[in-house]
PDB file of C-alpha atoms in Angstrom:
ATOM      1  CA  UNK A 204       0.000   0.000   0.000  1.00 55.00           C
ATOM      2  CA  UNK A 205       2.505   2.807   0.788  1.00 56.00           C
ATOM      3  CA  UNK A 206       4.733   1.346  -2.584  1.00 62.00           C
ATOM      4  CA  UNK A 207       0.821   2.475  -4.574  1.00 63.00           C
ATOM      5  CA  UNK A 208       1.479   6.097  -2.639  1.00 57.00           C
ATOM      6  CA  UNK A 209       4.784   6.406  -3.435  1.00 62.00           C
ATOM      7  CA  UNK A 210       4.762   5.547  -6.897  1.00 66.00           C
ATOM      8  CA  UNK A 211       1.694   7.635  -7.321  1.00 59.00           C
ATOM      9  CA  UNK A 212       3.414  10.713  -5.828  1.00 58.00           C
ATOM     10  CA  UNK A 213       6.320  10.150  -8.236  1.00 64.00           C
ATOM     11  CA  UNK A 214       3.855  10.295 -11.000  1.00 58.00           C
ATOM     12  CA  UNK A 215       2.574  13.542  -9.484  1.00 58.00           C
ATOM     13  CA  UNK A 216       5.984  15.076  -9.109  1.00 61.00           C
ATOM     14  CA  UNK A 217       6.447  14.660 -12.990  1.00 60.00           C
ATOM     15  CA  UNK A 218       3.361  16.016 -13.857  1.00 62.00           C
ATOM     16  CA  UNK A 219       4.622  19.419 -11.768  1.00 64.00           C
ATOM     17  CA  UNK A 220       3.002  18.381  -8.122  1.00 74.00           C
ATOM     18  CA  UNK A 221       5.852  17.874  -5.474  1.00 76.00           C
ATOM     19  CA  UNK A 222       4.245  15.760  -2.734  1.00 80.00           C
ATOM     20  CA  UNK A 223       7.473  14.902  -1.151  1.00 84.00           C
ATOM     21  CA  UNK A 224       5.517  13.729   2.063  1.00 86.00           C
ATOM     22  CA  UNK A 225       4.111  11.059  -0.012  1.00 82.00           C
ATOM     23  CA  UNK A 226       7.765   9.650  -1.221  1.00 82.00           C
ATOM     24  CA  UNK A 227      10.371  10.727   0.678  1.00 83.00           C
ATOM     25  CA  UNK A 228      11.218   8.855   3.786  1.00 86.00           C
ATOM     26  CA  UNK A 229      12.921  11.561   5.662  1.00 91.00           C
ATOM     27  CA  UNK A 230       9.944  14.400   4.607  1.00 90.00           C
ATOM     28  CA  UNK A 231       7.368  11.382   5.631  1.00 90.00           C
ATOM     29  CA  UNK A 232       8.820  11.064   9.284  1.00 94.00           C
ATOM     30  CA  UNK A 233       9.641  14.786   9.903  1.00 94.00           C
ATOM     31  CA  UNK A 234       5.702  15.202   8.638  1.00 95.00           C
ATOM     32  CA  UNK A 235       4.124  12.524  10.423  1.00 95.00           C
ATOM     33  CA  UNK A 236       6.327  13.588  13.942  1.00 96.00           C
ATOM     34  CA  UNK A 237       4.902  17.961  13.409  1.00 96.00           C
ATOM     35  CA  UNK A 238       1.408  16.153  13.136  1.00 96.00           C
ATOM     36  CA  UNK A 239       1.980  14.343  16.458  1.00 97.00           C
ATOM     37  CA  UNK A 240       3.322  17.405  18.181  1.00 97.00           C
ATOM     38  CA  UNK A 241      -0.029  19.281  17.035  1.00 97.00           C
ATOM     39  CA  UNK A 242      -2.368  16.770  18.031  1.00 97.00           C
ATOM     40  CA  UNK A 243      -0.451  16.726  21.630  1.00 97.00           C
ATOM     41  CA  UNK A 244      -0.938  20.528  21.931  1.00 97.00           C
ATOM     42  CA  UNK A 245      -4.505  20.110  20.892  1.00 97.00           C
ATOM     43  CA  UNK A 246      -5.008  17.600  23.654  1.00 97.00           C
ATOM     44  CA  UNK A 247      -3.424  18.727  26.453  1.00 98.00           C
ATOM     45  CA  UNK A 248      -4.494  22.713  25.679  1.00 97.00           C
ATOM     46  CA  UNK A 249      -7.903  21.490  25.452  1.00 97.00           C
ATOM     47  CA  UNK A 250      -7.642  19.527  28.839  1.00 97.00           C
ATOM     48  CA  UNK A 251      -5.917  22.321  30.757  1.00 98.00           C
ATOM     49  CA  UNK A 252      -7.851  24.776  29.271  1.00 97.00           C
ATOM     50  CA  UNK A 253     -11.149  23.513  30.421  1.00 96.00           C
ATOM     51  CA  UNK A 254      -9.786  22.702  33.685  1.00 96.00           C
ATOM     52  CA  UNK A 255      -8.541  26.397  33.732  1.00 97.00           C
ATOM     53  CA  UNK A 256     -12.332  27.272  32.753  1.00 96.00           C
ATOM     54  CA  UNK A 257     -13.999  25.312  34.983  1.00 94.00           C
ATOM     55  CA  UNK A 258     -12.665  26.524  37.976  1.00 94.00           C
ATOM     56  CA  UNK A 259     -12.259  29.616  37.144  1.00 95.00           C
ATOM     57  CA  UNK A 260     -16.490  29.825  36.505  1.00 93.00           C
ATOM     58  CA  UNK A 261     -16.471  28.321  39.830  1.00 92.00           C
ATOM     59  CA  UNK A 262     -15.011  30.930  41.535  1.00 93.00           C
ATOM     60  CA  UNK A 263     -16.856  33.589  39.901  1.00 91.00           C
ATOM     61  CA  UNK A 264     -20.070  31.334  40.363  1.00 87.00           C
ATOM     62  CA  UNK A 265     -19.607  31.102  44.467  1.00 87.00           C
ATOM     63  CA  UNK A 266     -17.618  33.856  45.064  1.00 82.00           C
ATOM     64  CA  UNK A 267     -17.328  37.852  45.363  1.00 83.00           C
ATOM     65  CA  UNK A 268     -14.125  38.208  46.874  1.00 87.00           C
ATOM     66  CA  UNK A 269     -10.261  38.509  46.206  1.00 92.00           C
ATOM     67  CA  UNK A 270     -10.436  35.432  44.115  1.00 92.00           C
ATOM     68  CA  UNK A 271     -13.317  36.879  42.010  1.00 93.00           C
ATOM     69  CA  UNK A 272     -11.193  40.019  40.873  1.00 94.00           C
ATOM     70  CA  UNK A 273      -8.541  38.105  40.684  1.00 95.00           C
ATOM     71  CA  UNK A 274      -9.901  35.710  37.812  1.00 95.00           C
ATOM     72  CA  UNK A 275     -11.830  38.598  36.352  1.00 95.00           C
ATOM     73  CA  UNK A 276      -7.927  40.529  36.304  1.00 96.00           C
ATOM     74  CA  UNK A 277      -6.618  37.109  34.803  1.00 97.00           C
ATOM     75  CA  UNK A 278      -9.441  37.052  32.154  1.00 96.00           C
ATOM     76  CA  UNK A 279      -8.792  41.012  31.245  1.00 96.00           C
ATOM     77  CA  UNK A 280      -5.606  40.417  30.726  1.00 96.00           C
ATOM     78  CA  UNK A 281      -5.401  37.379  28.731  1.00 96.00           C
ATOM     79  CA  UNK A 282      -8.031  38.606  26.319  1.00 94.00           C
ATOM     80  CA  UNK A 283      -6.797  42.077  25.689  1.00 95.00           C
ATOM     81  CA  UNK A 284      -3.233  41.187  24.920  1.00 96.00           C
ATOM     82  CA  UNK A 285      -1.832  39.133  21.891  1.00 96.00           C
ATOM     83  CA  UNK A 286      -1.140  35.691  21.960  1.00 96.00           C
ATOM     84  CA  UNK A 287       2.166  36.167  20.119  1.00 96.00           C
ATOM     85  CA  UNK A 288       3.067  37.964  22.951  1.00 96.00           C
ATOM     86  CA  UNK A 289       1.925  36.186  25.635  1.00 96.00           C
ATOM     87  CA  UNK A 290       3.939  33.029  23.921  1.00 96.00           C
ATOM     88  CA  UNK A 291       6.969  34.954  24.063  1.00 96.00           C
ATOM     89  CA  UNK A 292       6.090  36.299  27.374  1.00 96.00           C
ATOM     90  CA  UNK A 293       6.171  33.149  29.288  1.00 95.00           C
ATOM     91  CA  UNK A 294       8.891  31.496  26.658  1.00 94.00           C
ATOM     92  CA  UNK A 295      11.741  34.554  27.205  1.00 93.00           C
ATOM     93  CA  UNK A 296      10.792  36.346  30.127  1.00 94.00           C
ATOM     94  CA  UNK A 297       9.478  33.659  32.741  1.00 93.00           C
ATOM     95  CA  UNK A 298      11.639  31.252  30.722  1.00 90.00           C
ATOM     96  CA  UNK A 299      14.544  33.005  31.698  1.00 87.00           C
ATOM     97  CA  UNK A 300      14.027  33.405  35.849  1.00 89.00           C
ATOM     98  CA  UNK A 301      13.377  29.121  35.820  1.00 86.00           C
ATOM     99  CA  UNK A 302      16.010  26.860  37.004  1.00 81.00           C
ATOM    100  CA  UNK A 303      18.746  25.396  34.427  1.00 82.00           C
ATOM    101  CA  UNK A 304      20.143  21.713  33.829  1.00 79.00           C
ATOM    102  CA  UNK A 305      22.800  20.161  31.807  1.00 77.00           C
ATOM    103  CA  UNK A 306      22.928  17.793  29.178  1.00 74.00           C
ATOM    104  CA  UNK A 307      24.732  15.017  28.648  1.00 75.00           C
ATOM    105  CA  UNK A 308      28.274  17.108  27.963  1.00 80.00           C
ATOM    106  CA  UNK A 309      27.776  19.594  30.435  1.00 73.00           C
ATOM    107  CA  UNK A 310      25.711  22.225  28.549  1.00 76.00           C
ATOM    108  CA  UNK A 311      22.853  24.312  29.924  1.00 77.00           C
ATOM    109  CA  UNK A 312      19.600  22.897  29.057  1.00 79.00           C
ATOM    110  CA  UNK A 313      16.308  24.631  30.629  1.00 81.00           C
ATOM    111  CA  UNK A 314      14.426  22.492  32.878  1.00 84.00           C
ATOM    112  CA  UNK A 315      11.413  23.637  31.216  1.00 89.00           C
ATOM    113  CA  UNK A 316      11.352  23.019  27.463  1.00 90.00           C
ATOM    114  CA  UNK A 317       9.608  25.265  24.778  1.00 93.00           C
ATOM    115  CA  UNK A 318       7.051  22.782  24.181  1.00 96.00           C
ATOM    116  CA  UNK A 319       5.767  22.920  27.977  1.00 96.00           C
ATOM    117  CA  UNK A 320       5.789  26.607  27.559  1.00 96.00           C
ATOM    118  CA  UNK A 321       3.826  26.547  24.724  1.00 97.00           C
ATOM    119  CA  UNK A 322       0.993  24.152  26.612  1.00 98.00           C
ATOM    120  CA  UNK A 323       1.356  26.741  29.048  1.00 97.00           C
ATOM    121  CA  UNK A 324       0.597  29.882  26.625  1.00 97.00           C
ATOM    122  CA  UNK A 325      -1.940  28.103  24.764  1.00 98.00           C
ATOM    123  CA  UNK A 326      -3.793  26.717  28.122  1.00 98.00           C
ATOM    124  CA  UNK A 327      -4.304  30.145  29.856  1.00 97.00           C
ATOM    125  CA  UNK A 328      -4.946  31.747  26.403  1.00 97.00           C
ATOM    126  CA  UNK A 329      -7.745  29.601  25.719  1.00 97.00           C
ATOM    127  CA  UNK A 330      -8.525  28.971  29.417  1.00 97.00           C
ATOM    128  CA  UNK A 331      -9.483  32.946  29.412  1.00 97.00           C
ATOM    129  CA  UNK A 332     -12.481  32.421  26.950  1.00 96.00           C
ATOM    130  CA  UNK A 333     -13.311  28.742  28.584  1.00 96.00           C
ATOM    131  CA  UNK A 334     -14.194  30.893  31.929  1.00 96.00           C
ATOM    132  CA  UNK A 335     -16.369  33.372  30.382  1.00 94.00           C
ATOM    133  CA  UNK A 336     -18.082  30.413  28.099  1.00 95.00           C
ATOM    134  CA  UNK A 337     -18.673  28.993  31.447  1.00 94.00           C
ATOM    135  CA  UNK A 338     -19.776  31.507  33.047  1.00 92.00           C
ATOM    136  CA  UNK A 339     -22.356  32.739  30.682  1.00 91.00           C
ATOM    137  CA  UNK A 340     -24.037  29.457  30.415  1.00 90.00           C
ATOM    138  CA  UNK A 341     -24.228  29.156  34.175  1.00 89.00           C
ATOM    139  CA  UNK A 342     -25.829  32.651  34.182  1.00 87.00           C
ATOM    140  CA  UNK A 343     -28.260  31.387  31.313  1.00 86.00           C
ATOM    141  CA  UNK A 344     -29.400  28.971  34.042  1.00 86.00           C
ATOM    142  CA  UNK A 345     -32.771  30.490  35.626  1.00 86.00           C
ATOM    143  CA  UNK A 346     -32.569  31.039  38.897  1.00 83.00           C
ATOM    144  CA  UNK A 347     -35.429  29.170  40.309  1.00 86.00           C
ATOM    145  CA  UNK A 348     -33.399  26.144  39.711  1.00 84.00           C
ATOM    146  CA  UNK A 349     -31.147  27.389  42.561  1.00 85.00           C
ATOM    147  CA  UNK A 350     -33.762  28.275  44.546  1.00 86.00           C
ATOM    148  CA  UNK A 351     -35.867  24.892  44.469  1.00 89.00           C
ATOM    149  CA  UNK A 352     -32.057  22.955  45.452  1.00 87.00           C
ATOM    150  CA  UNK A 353     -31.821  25.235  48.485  1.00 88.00           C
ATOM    151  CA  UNK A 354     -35.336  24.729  49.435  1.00 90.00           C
ATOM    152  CA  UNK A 355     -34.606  21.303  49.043  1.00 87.00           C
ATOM    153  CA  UNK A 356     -31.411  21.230  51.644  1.00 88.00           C
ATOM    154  CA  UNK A 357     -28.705  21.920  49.550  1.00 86.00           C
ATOM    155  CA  UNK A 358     -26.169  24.255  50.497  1.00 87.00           C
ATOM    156  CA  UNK A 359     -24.929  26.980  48.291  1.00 86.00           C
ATOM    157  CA  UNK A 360     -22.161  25.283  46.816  1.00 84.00           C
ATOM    158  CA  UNK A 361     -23.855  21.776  46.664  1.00 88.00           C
ATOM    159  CA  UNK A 362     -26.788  23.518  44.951  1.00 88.00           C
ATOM    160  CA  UNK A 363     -23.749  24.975  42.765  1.00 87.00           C
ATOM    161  CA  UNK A 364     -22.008  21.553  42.178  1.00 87.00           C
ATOM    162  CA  UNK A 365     -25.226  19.209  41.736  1.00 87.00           C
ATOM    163  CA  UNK A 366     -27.726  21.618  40.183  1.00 87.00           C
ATOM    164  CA  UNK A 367     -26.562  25.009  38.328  1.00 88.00           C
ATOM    165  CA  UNK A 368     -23.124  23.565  36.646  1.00 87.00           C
ATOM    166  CA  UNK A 369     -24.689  20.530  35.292  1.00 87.00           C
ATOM    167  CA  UNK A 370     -27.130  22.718  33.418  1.00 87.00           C
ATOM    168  CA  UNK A 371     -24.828  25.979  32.802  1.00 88.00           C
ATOM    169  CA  UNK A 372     -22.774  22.869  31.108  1.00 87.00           C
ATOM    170  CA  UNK A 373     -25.047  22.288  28.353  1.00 86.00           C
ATOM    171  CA  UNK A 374     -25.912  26.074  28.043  1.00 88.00           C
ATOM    172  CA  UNK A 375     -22.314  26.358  27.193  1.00 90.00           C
ATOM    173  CA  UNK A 376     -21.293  23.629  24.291  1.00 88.00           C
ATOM    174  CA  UNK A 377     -22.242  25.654  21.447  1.00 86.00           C
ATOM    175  CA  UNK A 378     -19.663  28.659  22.747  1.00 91.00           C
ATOM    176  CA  UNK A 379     -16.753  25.649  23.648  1.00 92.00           C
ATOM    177  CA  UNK A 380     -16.913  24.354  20.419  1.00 92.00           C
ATOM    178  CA  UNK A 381     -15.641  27.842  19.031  1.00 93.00           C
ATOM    179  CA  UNK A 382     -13.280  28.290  21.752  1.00 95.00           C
ATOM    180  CA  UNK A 383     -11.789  25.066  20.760  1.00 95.00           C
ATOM    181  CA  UNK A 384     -11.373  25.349  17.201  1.00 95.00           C
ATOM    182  CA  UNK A 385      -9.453  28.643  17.445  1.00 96.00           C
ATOM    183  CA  UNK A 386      -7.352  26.823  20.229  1.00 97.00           C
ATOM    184  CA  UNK A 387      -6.557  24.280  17.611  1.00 96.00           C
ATOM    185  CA  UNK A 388      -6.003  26.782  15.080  1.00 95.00           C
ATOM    186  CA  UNK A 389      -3.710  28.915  17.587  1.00 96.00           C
ATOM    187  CA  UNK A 390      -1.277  25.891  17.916  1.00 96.00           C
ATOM    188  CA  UNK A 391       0.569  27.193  15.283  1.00 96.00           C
ATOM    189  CA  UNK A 392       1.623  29.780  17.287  1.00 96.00           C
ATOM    190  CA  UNK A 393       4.156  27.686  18.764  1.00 96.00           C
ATOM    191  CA  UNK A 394       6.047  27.770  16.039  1.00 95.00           C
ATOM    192  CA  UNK A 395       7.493  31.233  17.196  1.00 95.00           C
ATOM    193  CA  UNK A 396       9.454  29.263  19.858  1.00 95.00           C
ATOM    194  CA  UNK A 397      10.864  26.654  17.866  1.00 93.00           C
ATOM    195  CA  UNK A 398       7.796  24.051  18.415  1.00 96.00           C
ATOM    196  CA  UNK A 399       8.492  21.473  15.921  1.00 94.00           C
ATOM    197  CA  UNK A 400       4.584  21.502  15.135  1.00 96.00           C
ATOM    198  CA  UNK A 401       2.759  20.937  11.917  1.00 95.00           C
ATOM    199  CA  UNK A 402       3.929  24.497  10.656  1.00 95.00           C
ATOM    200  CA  UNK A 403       7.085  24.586  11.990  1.00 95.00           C
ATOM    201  CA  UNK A 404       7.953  21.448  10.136  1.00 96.00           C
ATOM    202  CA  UNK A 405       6.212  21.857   6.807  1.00 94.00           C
ATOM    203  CA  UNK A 406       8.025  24.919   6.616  1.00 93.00           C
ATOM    204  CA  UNK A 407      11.349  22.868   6.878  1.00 93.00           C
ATOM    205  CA  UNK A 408       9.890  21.147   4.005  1.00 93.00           C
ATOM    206  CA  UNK A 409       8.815  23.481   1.893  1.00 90.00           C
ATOM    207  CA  UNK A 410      12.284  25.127   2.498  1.00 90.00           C
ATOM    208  CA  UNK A 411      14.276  22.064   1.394  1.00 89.00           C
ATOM    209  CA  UNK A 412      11.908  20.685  -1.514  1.00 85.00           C
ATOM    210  CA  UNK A 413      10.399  24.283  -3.159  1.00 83.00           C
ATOM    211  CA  UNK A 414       6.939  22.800  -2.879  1.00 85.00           C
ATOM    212  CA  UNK A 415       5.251  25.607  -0.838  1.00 86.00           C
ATOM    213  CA  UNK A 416       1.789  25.391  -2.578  1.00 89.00           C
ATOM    214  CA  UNK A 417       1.297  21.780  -1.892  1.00 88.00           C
ATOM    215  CA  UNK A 418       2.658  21.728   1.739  1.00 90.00           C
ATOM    216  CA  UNK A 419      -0.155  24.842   2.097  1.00 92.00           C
ATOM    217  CA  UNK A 420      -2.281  22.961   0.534  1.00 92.00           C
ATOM    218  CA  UNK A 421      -1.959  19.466   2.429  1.00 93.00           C
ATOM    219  CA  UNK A 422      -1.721  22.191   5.692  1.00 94.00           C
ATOM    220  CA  UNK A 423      -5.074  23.365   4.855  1.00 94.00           C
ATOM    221  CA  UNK A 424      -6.798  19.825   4.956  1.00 95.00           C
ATOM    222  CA  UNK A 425      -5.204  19.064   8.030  1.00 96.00           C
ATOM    223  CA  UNK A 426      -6.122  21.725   9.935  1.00 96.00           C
ATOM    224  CA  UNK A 427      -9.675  21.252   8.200  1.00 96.00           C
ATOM    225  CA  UNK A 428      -9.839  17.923   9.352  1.00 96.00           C
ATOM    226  CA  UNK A 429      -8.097  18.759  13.162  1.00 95.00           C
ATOM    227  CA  UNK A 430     -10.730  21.231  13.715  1.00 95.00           C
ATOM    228  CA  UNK A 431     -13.993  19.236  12.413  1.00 95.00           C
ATOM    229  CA  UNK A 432     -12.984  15.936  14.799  1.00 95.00           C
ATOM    230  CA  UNK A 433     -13.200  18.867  17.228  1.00 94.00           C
ATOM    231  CA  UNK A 434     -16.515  19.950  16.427  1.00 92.00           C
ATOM    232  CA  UNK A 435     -17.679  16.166  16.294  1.00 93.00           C
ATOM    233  CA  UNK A 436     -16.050  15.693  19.504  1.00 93.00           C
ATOM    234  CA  UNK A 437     -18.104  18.170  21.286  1.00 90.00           C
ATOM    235  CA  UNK A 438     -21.425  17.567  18.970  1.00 88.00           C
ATOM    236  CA  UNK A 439     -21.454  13.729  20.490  1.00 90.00           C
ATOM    237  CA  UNK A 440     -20.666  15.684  23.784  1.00 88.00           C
ATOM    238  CA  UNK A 441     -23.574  17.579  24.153  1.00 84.00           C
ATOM    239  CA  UNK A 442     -26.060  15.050  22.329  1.00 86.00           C
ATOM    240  CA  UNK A 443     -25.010  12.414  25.354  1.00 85.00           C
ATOM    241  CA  UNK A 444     -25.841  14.786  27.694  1.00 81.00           C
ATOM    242  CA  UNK A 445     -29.060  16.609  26.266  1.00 79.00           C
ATOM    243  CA  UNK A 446     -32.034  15.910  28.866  1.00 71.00           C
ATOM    244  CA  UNK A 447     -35.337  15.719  26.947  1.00 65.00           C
ATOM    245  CA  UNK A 448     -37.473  18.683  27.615  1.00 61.00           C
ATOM    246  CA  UNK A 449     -34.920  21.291  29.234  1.00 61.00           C
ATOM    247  CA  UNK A 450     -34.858  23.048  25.960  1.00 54.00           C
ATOM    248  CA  UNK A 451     -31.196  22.674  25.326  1.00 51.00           C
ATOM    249  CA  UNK A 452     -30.381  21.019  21.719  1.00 52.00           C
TER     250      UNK A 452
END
């Protein structure tokens, strides 16, 4: 089977389309690895990020105090600066003040690689949107629900945890699903601190083989395809947790 793409990307080449992905060992593996290293960042940004939402609605659900302004200062600030910068922020700046290791023959490695920053960056970047998401579908949820759980015994934050999150949960798919395609999208912003993702690699290749309108090209269907598994992801999401007659789709 890969002897069929192969040849078939040799026939391409000499009618004037350079798939070297499709031929060449070395472009194959360099390929396939920036694909991994995407689909890692789209993972574990997604994880963090929601985690990052969560509790950050949470606070801003249950409380008015120091933490409140601090996670409405957090969300200010994330939103109303770029993410370029913020990546270079964290990657230079905090980089810099973090402890330093050796290598093998004595040279100075950081203890925290660019790849970790980058989660980093791309977790409180997206993590920023994931609390407002949050926090608008919990306010979409009417308050009599509250009110019947703390008629019912609940306390405040059990009435919080068992009753108003659940539902502010599905309020809030439609608004994730956006916030998680751009995160997938923004990945490639880790290429501005040497992140050997999808972009940072088929540049390499495009570089080395002159083929920059099919690596674009084969870019564009990847990212295409990245961010519709996405979508699907969080469409089977919300359909498992619909409840019939609550009005949410």
């Amino acid at each position: 089977m890969l002897e069929l793409f192969r040849q078939f990307a040799l026939e391409l080449k000499a009618s004037g389309i350079n798939l070297t992905i499709l031929y060449d060992a070395f472009d194959f593996e360099r390929f396939v690895s920036g694909l991994a290293t995407t689909c890692a960042l789209v993972v574990l940004c997604t994880f963090f990020s929601i985690l990052i939402g969560a509790a950050g609605a949470t606070v801003l659900g249950l409380s008015r105090g120091p933490a409140a302004m601090l996670v409405c200062a957090y969300v200010a600030l994330i939103r109303n600066t770029p993410l370029l910068v913020q990546m270079y922020f964290f990657y230079f700046a905090v980089g810099s003040l973090m402890p330093v290791g050796q290598n093998a023959i004595g040279l100075p490695v950081p203890m925290i690689g660019n790849f970790t920053w980058a989660v980093i960056a791309l977790s409180l970047y997206a993590g920023a949107f994931n609390v407002e998401t949050f926090r608008s579908g919990i306010g979409a949820v009417h308050g009599s629900y509250e009110e019947a759980a703390l008629a019912l015994g609940y306390s405040r934050f059990k009435a919080f945890r068992y009753v108003v999150a659940p539902l502010g949960l599905r309020f809030s798919f439609a608004s994730l699903a956006n916030n998680l395609v751009d995160l997938t999208k923004a990945t490639t912003v880790a290429y501005a601190i040497g992140v050997a993702e999808l972009l940072y690699v088929s540049n390499q290749i495009w570089s080395d083989s002159l083929n920059t309108f099919e690596m674009m090209n084969v870019m564009l269907a990847i990212y295409l395809l990245l961010t519709g598994i996405v979508v699907w992801i969080i469409g089977r999401a919300q359909r498992a947790m619909r409840l019939p007659g609550f009005g949410v789709n």
